[in-house]
PDB file of C-alpha atoms in Angstrom:
ATOM      1  CA  UNK C  53     -15.198  31.637 -71.493  1.00  0.00           C
ATOM      2  CA  UNK C  54     -11.438  31.374 -72.433  1.00  0.00           C
ATOM      3  CA  UNK C  55     -10.196  33.153 -69.246  1.00  0.00           C
ATOM      4  CA  UNK C  56      -6.293  34.113 -69.835  1.00  0.00           C
ATOM      5  CA  UNK C  57      -4.919  33.198 -73.064  1.00  0.00           C
ATOM      6  CA  UNK C  58      -1.170  33.204 -73.596  1.00  0.00           C
ATOM      7  CA  UNK C  59       0.797  32.746 -76.994  1.00  0.00           C
ATOM      8  CA  UNK C  60       2.956  31.190 -78.012  1.00  0.00           C
ATOM      9  CA  UNK C  61       3.248  28.018 -75.779  1.00  0.00           C
ATOM     10  CA  UNK C  62       7.005  27.472 -76.712  1.00  0.00           C
ATOM     11  CA  UNK C  63       9.625  29.565 -78.246  1.00  0.00           C
ATOM     12  CA  UNK C  64      13.187  29.259 -79.054  1.00  0.00           C
ATOM     13  CA  UNK C  65      15.232  32.593 -79.751  1.00  0.00           C
ATOM     14  CA  UNK C  66      18.749  33.352 -80.510  1.00  0.00           C
ATOM     15  CA  UNK C  67      20.668  35.741 -78.285  1.00  0.00           C
ATOM     16  CA  UNK C  68      19.781  39.418 -79.528  1.00  0.00           C
ATOM     17  CA  UNK C  69      16.576  38.543 -81.050  1.00  0.00           C
ATOM     18  CA  UNK C  70      13.340  40.385 -80.020  1.00  0.00           C
ATOM     19  CA  UNK C  71       9.859  38.968 -79.465  1.00  0.00           C
ATOM     20  CA  UNK C  72       6.661  39.668 -78.030  1.00  0.00           C
ATOM     21  CA  UNK C  73       4.658  37.151 -75.707  1.00  0.00           C
ATOM     22  CA  UNK C  74       0.896  37.850 -75.981  1.00  0.00           C
ATOM     23  CA  UNK C  75      -1.623  37.821 -73.330  1.00  0.00           C
ATOM     24  CA  UNK C  76      -5.283  38.429 -73.463  1.00  0.00           C
ATOM     25  CA  UNK C  77      -8.104  37.926 -71.085  1.00  0.00           C
ATOM     26  CA  UNK C  78     -11.895  38.032 -71.531  1.00  0.00           C
ATOM     27  CA  UNK C  79     -12.903  38.619 -67.832  1.00  0.00           C
ATOM     28  CA  UNK C  80     -12.879  42.516 -67.864  1.00  0.00           C
ATOM     29  CA  UNK C  81     -10.075  42.310 -65.133  1.00  0.00           C
ATOM     30  CA  UNK C  82      -8.367  45.543 -64.364  1.00  0.00           C
ATOM     31  CA  UNK C  83      -5.287  43.949 -63.026  1.00  0.00           C
ATOM     32  CA  UNK C  84      -2.811  42.143 -65.233  1.00  0.00           C
ATOM     33  CA  UNK C  85       0.566  40.849 -64.596  1.00  0.00           C
ATOM     34  CA  UNK C  86       3.726  38.891 -65.950  1.00  0.00           C
ATOM     35  CA  UNK C  87       5.565  36.511 -63.911  1.00  0.00           C
ATOM     36  CA  UNK C  88       8.441  34.301 -64.741  1.00  0.00           C
ATOM     37  CA  UNK C  89       9.038  30.881 -63.112  1.00  0.00           C
ATOM     38  CA  UNK C  90      12.604  29.504 -62.600  1.00  0.00           C
ATOM     39  CA  UNK C  91      13.555  26.239 -60.805  1.00  0.00           C
ATOM     40  CA  UNK C  92      14.011  26.822 -57.147  1.00  0.00           C
ATOM     41  CA  UNK C  93      12.869  30.468 -57.315  1.00  0.00           C
ATOM     42  CA  UNK C  94       9.158  30.296 -57.555  1.00  0.00           C
ATOM     43  CA  UNK C  95       7.366  32.961 -59.538  1.00  0.00           C
ATOM     44  CA  UNK C  96       8.982  36.394 -59.726  1.00  0.00           C
ATOM     45  CA  UNK C  97       6.854  39.648 -60.894  1.00  0.00           C
ATOM     46  CA  UNK C  98       8.238  41.241 -63.937  1.00  0.00           C
ATOM     47  CA  UNK C  99       5.619  44.008 -64.685  1.00  0.00           C
ATOM     48  CA  UNK C 100       2.100  44.684 -63.904  1.00  0.00           C
ATOM     49  CA  UNK C 101      -0.663  46.981 -64.831  1.00  0.00           C
ATOM     50  CA  UNK C 102      -3.729  48.220 -62.620  1.00  0.00           C
ATOM     51  CA  UNK C 103      -5.717  49.559 -65.795  1.00  0.00           C
ATOM     52  CA  UNK C 104      -5.421  50.448 -69.399  1.00  0.00           C
ATOM     53  CA  UNK C 105      -2.654  52.932 -69.826  1.00  0.00           C
ATOM     54  CA  UNK C 106      -1.163  52.117 -66.594  1.00  0.00           C
ATOM     55  CA  UNK C 107       1.940  50.063 -66.037  1.00  0.00           C
ATOM     56  CA  UNK C 108       4.640  49.542 -63.297  1.00  0.00           C
ATOM     57  CA  UNK C 109       7.702  47.461 -62.613  1.00  0.00           C
ATOM     58  CA  UNK C 110       7.913  44.384 -60.567  1.00  0.00           C
ATOM     59  CA  UNK C 111      10.763  42.563 -58.967  1.00  0.00           C
ATOM     60  CA  UNK C 112      12.586  41.582 -62.295  1.00  0.00           C
ATOM     61  CA  UNK C 113      11.660  44.256 -64.865  1.00  0.00           C
ATOM     62  CA  UNK C 114      15.176  44.326 -66.643  1.00  0.00           C
ATOM     63  CA  UNK C 115      15.186  43.340 -70.402  1.00  0.00           C
ATOM     64  CA  UNK C 116      11.486  43.537 -70.608  1.00  0.00           C
ATOM     65  CA  UNK C 117       8.773  46.046 -71.699  1.00  0.00           C
ATOM     66  CA  UNK C 118       5.033  46.031 -71.463  1.00  0.00           C
ATOM     67  CA  UNK C 119       2.013  48.312 -72.585  1.00  0.00           C
ATOM     68  CA  UNK C 120      -1.555  48.237 -71.674  1.00  0.00           C
ATOM     69  CA  UNK C 121      -3.556  49.911 -74.527  1.00  0.00           C
ATOM     70  CA  UNK C 122      -6.589  47.889 -73.843  1.00  0.00           C
ATOM     71  CA  UNK C 123      -8.174  46.192 -70.697  1.00  0.00           C
ATOM     72  CA  UNK C 124      -8.100  42.875 -72.495  1.00  0.00           C
ATOM     73  CA  UNK C 125      -4.380  42.664 -73.674  1.00  0.00           C
ATOM     74  CA  UNK C 126      -1.060  42.900 -71.861  1.00  0.00           C
ATOM     75  CA  UNK C 127       1.760  41.984 -74.174  1.00  0.00           C
ATOM     76  CA  UNK C 128       5.362  41.412 -72.862  1.00  0.00           C
ATOM     77  CA  UNK C 129       8.158  42.334 -74.962  1.00  0.00           C
ATOM     78  CA  UNK C 130      11.787  41.006 -74.982  1.00  0.00           C
ATOM     79  CA  UNK C 131      13.959  43.770 -76.551  1.00  0.00           C
ATOM     80  CA  UNK C 132      17.177  41.789 -76.982  1.00  0.00           C
ATOM     81  CA  UNK C 133      16.761  38.273 -75.729  1.00  0.00           C
ATOM     82  CA  UNK C 134      19.690  36.753 -73.470  1.00  0.00           C
ATOM     83  CA  UNK C 135      20.167  33.361 -72.114  1.00  0.00           C
ATOM     84  CA  UNK C 136      19.214  34.709 -68.624  1.00  0.00           C
ATOM     85  CA  UNK C 137      15.701  35.102 -69.869  1.00  0.00           C
ATOM     86  CA  UNK C 138      15.326  31.418 -70.684  1.00  0.00           C
ATOM     87  CA  UNK C 139      12.249  30.754 -68.272  1.00  0.00           C
ATOM     88  CA  UNK C 140       8.486  29.798 -68.152  1.00  0.00           C
ATOM     89  CA  UNK C 141       6.421  33.145 -68.454  1.00  0.00           C
ATOM     90  CA  UNK C 142       2.914  33.382 -67.046  1.00  0.00           C
ATOM     91  CA  UNK C 143       0.386  36.040 -67.592  1.00  0.00           C
ATOM     92  CA  UNK C 144      -2.073  36.526 -64.852  1.00  0.00           C
ATOM     93  CA  UNK C 145      -5.121  38.584 -64.189  1.00  0.00           C
ATOM     94  CA  UNK C 146      -7.664  39.585 -61.349  1.00  0.00           C
ATOM     95  CA  UNK C 147     -10.606  41.397 -60.882  1.00  0.00           C
ATOM     96  CA  UNK C 148      -9.155  43.690 -58.507  1.00  0.00           C
ATOM     97  CA  UNK C 149      -5.547  44.385 -56.975  1.00  0.00           C
ATOM     98  CA  UNK C 150      -6.394  43.908 -53.418  1.00  0.00           C
ATOM     99  CA  UNK C 151      -7.976  41.621 -51.051  1.00  0.00           C
ATOM    100  CA  UNK C 152      -8.668  37.891 -51.716  1.00  0.00           C
ATOM    101  CA  UNK C 153      -9.237  38.441 -55.320  1.00  0.00           C
ATOM    102  CA  UNK C 154      -7.336  35.559 -56.808  1.00  0.00           C
ATOM    103  CA  UNK C 155      -4.969  35.620 -59.666  1.00  0.00           C
ATOM    104  CA  UNK C 156      -6.060  33.792 -62.806  1.00  0.00           C
ATOM    105  CA  UNK C 157      -3.298  32.282 -64.894  1.00  0.00           C
ATOM    106  CA  UNK C 158      -2.660  31.666 -68.484  1.00  0.00           C
ATOM    107  CA  UNK C 159      -0.969  28.302 -69.290  1.00  0.00           C
ATOM    108  CA  UNK C 160       2.391  29.816 -69.786  1.00  0.00           C
ATOM    109  CA  UNK C 161       5.147  30.180 -72.513  1.00  0.00           C
ATOM    110  CA  UNK C 162       8.290  28.252 -72.192  1.00  0.00           C
ATOM    111  CA  UNK C 163      11.023  30.453 -73.554  1.00  0.00           C
ATOM    112  CA  UNK C 164      14.470  29.048 -74.774  1.00  0.00           C
ATOM    113  CA  UNK C 165      17.200  31.479 -75.455  1.00  0.00           C
ATOM    114  CA  UNK C 166      20.374  29.930 -77.224  1.00  0.00           C
TER     115      UNK C 166
ATOM    116  CA  UNK P 256      10.436  43.427 -48.951  1.00  0.00           C
ATOM    117  CA  UNK P 257       8.192  40.485 -47.898  1.00  0.00           C
ATOM    118  CA  UNK P 258       9.723  37.002 -48.402  1.00  0.00           C
ATOM    119  CA  UNK P 259       7.987  33.657 -48.650  1.00  0.00           C
ATOM    120  CA  UNK P 260       9.851  30.569 -47.731  1.00  0.00           C
ATOM    121  CA  UNK P 261       8.934  27.011 -48.438  1.00  0.00           C
ATOM    122  CA  UNK P 262      11.785  24.944 -46.809  1.00  0.00           C
ATOM    123  CA  UNK P 263      10.755  21.673 -48.438  1.00  0.00           C
ATOM    124  CA  UNK P 264      11.706  21.474 -51.977  1.00  0.00           C
ATOM    125  CA  UNK P 265      10.266  17.805 -52.255  1.00  0.00           C
ATOM    126  CA  UNK P 266       7.872  15.872 -50.343  1.00  0.00           C
ATOM    127  CA  UNK P 267       6.170  12.545 -51.039  1.00  0.00           C
ATOM    128  CA  UNK P 268       3.043  10.711 -49.358  1.00  0.00           C
ATOM    129  CA  UNK P 269       1.283   7.455 -49.806  1.00  0.00           C
ATOM    130  CA  UNK P 270      -2.009   7.665 -51.351  1.00  0.00           C
ATOM    131  CA  UNK P 271      -4.872   8.143 -49.007  1.00  0.00           C
ATOM    132  CA  UNK P 272      -2.354   9.540 -46.387  1.00  0.00           C
ATOM    133  CA  UNK P 273      -2.327  13.013 -45.008  1.00  0.00           C
ATOM    134  CA  UNK P 274       0.732  15.358 -45.817  1.00  0.00           C
ATOM    135  CA  UNK P 275       1.518  18.794 -44.582  1.00  0.00           C
ATOM    136  CA  UNK P 276       3.495  21.327 -46.640  1.00  0.00           C
ATOM    137  CA  UNK P 277       5.297  24.168 -44.871  1.00  0.00           C
ATOM    138  CA  UNK P 278       5.303  27.976 -45.628  1.00  0.00           C
ATOM    139  CA  UNK P 279       6.792  30.747 -43.646  1.00  0.00           C
ATOM    140  CA  UNK P 280       6.878  34.371 -44.530  1.00  0.00           C
ATOM    141  CA  UNK P 281       8.354  37.407 -43.354  1.00  0.00           C
ATOM    142  CA  UNK P 282       6.603  40.781 -42.855  1.00  0.00           C
ATOM    143  CA  UNK P 283       5.966  43.818 -40.526  1.00  0.00           C
ATOM    144  CA  UNK P 284       2.457  44.244 -41.863  1.00  0.00           C
ATOM    145  CA  UNK P 285      -0.738  43.090 -39.842  1.00  0.00           C
ATOM    146  CA  UNK P 286      -3.251  42.946 -42.488  1.00  0.00           C
ATOM    147  CA  UNK P 287      -2.482  40.665 -45.533  1.00  0.00           C
ATOM    148  CA  UNK P 288      -3.689  37.607 -47.400  1.00  0.00           C
ATOM    149  CA  UNK P 289      -2.085  34.179 -47.991  1.00  0.00           C
ATOM    150  CA  UNK P 290      -2.565  31.672 -50.962  1.00  0.00           C
ATOM    151  CA  UNK P 291      -1.702  28.219 -51.991  1.00  0.00           C
ATOM    152  CA  UNK P 292      -1.562  27.447 -55.687  1.00  0.00           C
ATOM    153  CA  UNK P 293      -1.230  24.000 -57.153  1.00  0.00           C
ATOM    154  CA  UNK P 294       0.792  23.540 -60.390  1.00  0.00           C
ATOM    155  CA  UNK P 295       0.357  20.154 -62.047  1.00  0.00           C
ATOM    156  CA  UNK P 296       2.465  18.906 -64.915  1.00  0.00           C
ATOM    157  CA  UNK P 297       0.144  20.725 -67.310  1.00  0.00           C
ATOM    158  CA  UNK P 298       1.837  23.686 -65.990  1.00  0.00           C
ATOM    159  CA  UNK P 299      -1.673  25.403 -65.248  1.00  0.00           C
ATOM    160  CA  UNK P 300      -1.660  27.443 -62.059  1.00  0.00           C
ATOM    161  CA  UNK P 301      -4.734  26.436 -60.036  1.00  0.00           C
ATOM    162  CA  UNK P 302      -5.623  28.275 -56.540  1.00  0.00           C
ATOM    163  CA  UNK P 303      -6.069  25.644 -53.835  1.00  0.00           C
ATOM    164  CA  UNK P 304      -7.016  27.964 -50.867  1.00  0.00           C
ATOM    165  CA  UNK P 305      -6.739  31.337 -49.613  1.00  0.00           C
ATOM    166  CA  UNK P 306      -6.827  33.221 -46.008  1.00  0.00           C
ATOM    167  CA  UNK P 307      -7.257  36.582 -44.642  1.00  0.00           C
ATOM    168  CA  UNK P 308      -4.614  37.385 -41.822  1.00  0.00           C
ATOM    169  CA  UNK P 309      -7.207  38.979 -39.654  1.00  0.00           C
ATOM    170  CA  UNK P 310      -9.291  35.863 -39.564  1.00  0.00           C
ATOM    171  CA  UNK P 311      -8.495  33.471 -36.795  1.00  0.00           C
ATOM    172  CA  UNK P 312     -10.398  30.531 -38.326  1.00  0.00           C
ATOM    173  CA  UNK P 313      -8.425  28.431 -40.669  1.00  0.00           C
ATOM    174  CA  UNK P 314      -9.803  28.142 -44.173  1.00  0.00           C
ATOM    175  CA  UNK P 315     -10.923  24.719 -45.494  1.00  0.00           C
ATOM    176  CA  UNK P 316     -11.631  23.512 -48.958  1.00  0.00           C
ATOM    177  CA  UNK P 317     -12.557  19.949 -49.068  1.00  0.00           C
ATOM    178  CA  UNK P 318      -9.742  17.796 -48.372  1.00  0.00           C
ATOM    179  CA  UNK P 319      -7.474  20.863 -48.162  1.00  0.00           C
ATOM    180  CA  UNK P 320      -6.906  22.816 -45.066  1.00  0.00           C
ATOM    181  CA  UNK P 321      -4.605  25.443 -43.595  1.00  0.00           C
ATOM    182  CA  UNK P 322      -2.741  25.773 -40.414  1.00  0.00           C
ATOM    183  CA  UNK P 323      -2.270  29.717 -40.012  1.00  0.00           C
ATOM    184  CA  UNK P 324      -0.197  30.822 -37.219  1.00  0.00           C
ATOM    185  CA  UNK P 325       0.002  34.521 -37.376  1.00  0.00           C
ATOM    186  CA  UNK P 326       2.517  35.067 -34.605  1.00  0.00           C
ATOM    187  CA  UNK P 327       4.752  32.460 -35.788  1.00  0.00           C
ATOM    188  CA  UNK P 328       4.143  33.865 -39.565  1.00  0.00           C
ATOM    189  CA  UNK P 329       3.552  30.222 -40.606  1.00  0.00           C
ATOM    190  CA  UNK P 330       0.981  29.050 -43.355  1.00  0.00           C
ATOM    191  CA  UNK P 331       0.997  25.410 -43.671  1.00  0.00           C
ATOM    192  CA  UNK P 332      -1.126  23.368 -46.198  1.00  0.00           C
ATOM    193  CA  UNK P 333      -2.607  19.973 -45.041  1.00  0.00           C
ATOM    194  CA  UNK P 334      -3.927  17.656 -47.730  1.00  0.00           C
ATOM    195  CA  UNK P 335      -6.075  14.859 -46.337  1.00  0.00           C
ATOM    196  CA  UNK P 336      -6.905  11.479 -48.159  1.00  0.00           C
ATOM    197  CA  UNK P 337      -4.010  12.235 -50.715  1.00  0.00           C
ATOM    198  CA  UNK P 338      -5.037  11.321 -54.272  1.00  0.00           C
ATOM    199  CA  UNK P 339      -3.020  10.583 -57.225  1.00  0.00           C
ATOM    200  CA  UNK P 340      -4.213  13.856 -58.868  1.00  0.00           C
ATOM    201  CA  UNK P 341      -2.869  15.955 -55.997  1.00  0.00           C
ATOM    202  CA  UNK P 342       0.640  15.236 -57.406  1.00  0.00           C
ATOM    203  CA  UNK P 343       2.073  18.787 -58.236  1.00  0.00           C
ATOM    204  CA  UNK P 344       4.191  21.773 -57.348  1.00  0.00           C
ATOM    205  CA  UNK P 345       2.594  23.727 -54.624  1.00  0.00           C
ATOM    206  CA  UNK P 346       3.321  27.437 -54.080  1.00  0.00           C
ATOM    207  CA  UNK P 347       2.757  29.533 -51.112  1.00  0.00           C
ATOM    208  CA  UNK P 348       2.116  33.228 -51.790  1.00  0.00           C
ATOM    209  CA  UNK P 349       1.772  36.265 -49.815  1.00  0.00           C
ATOM    210  CA  UNK P 350      -0.281  39.721 -50.563  1.00  0.00           C
ATOM    211  CA  UNK P 351       0.178  42.556 -48.498  1.00  0.00           C
ATOM    212  CA  UNK P 352      -0.150  46.231 -48.602  1.00  0.00           C
ATOM    213  CA  UNK P 353       1.789  46.714 -51.867  1.00  0.00           C
ATOM    214  CA  UNK P 354      -0.811  44.374 -53.373  1.00  0.00           C
ATOM    215  CA  UNK P 355       1.641  42.202 -55.148  1.00  0.00           C
ATOM    216  CA  UNK P 356       1.688  38.536 -54.936  1.00  0.00           C
ATOM    217  CA  UNK P 357       5.071  37.329 -53.725  1.00  0.00           C
ATOM    218  CA  UNK P 358       5.611  33.545 -54.109  1.00  0.00           C
ATOM    219  CA  UNK P 359       7.639  30.829 -52.380  1.00  0.00           C
ATOM    220  CA  UNK P 360      10.203  28.623 -54.103  1.00  0.00           C
ATOM    221  CA  UNK P 361       7.720  25.868 -54.525  1.00  0.00           C
ATOM    222  CA  UNK P 362       7.332  22.103 -52.964  1.00  0.00           C
ATOM    223  CA  UNK P 363       7.070  19.280 -55.383  1.00  0.00           C
ATOM    224  CA  UNK P 364       4.613  16.759 -54.071  1.00  0.00           C
ATOM    225  CA  UNK P 365       4.908  13.152 -55.209  1.00  0.00           C
ATOM    226  CA  UNK P 366       1.916  10.519 -54.316  1.00  0.00           C
ATOM    227  CA  UNK P 367       3.052   7.062 -54.253  1.00  0.00           C
ATOM    228  CA  UNK P 368       0.271   4.548 -55.125  1.00  0.00           C
TER     229      UNK P 368
END
């Protein structure tokens, strides 16, 4: 059981380039989300989805797009990378949105924008 | 919006000793959930323990326990018999009516052999 799989593990981009961070889960979880982790700021929610075809913004959505065409996949797109987007990105999923249902995290993507 | 504060950026403890990590949160809700996650150097986020706000009894998972003080809005994590494998970043997190997990800034725990 792979859980939540993120690719790539590391990426270096130049300012202005675009890319997609991939996220897939094989647990049939309805809820998926993207967080970014920055030193001293914990994890901040970028976008989330409560099911296929449904997405919504989190705390820091600017500069990022998402789509959810299937239950399994939830890619995060950087349209025009900026140095401020240098961060570690985590994809997470859970069985349901509410209650004690815990988030299952991928291993993260370390992104550097020069 | 709810906020979660971890006032200790770094903590250290001797192996086999007990350490307590602090977490406070700000909310006007009465029904919510609290979590502690561990992030070792591998970067993987691992659930340590969780608590429902309406339960008075403090949650316990083996060497990990919480001290949940609802009136004080405090949710500290106690690690007993610390082991070298406990060295990690620890994040406190809150989930309320909006159902989105809000994280604190994290506490880096070092275990001294």
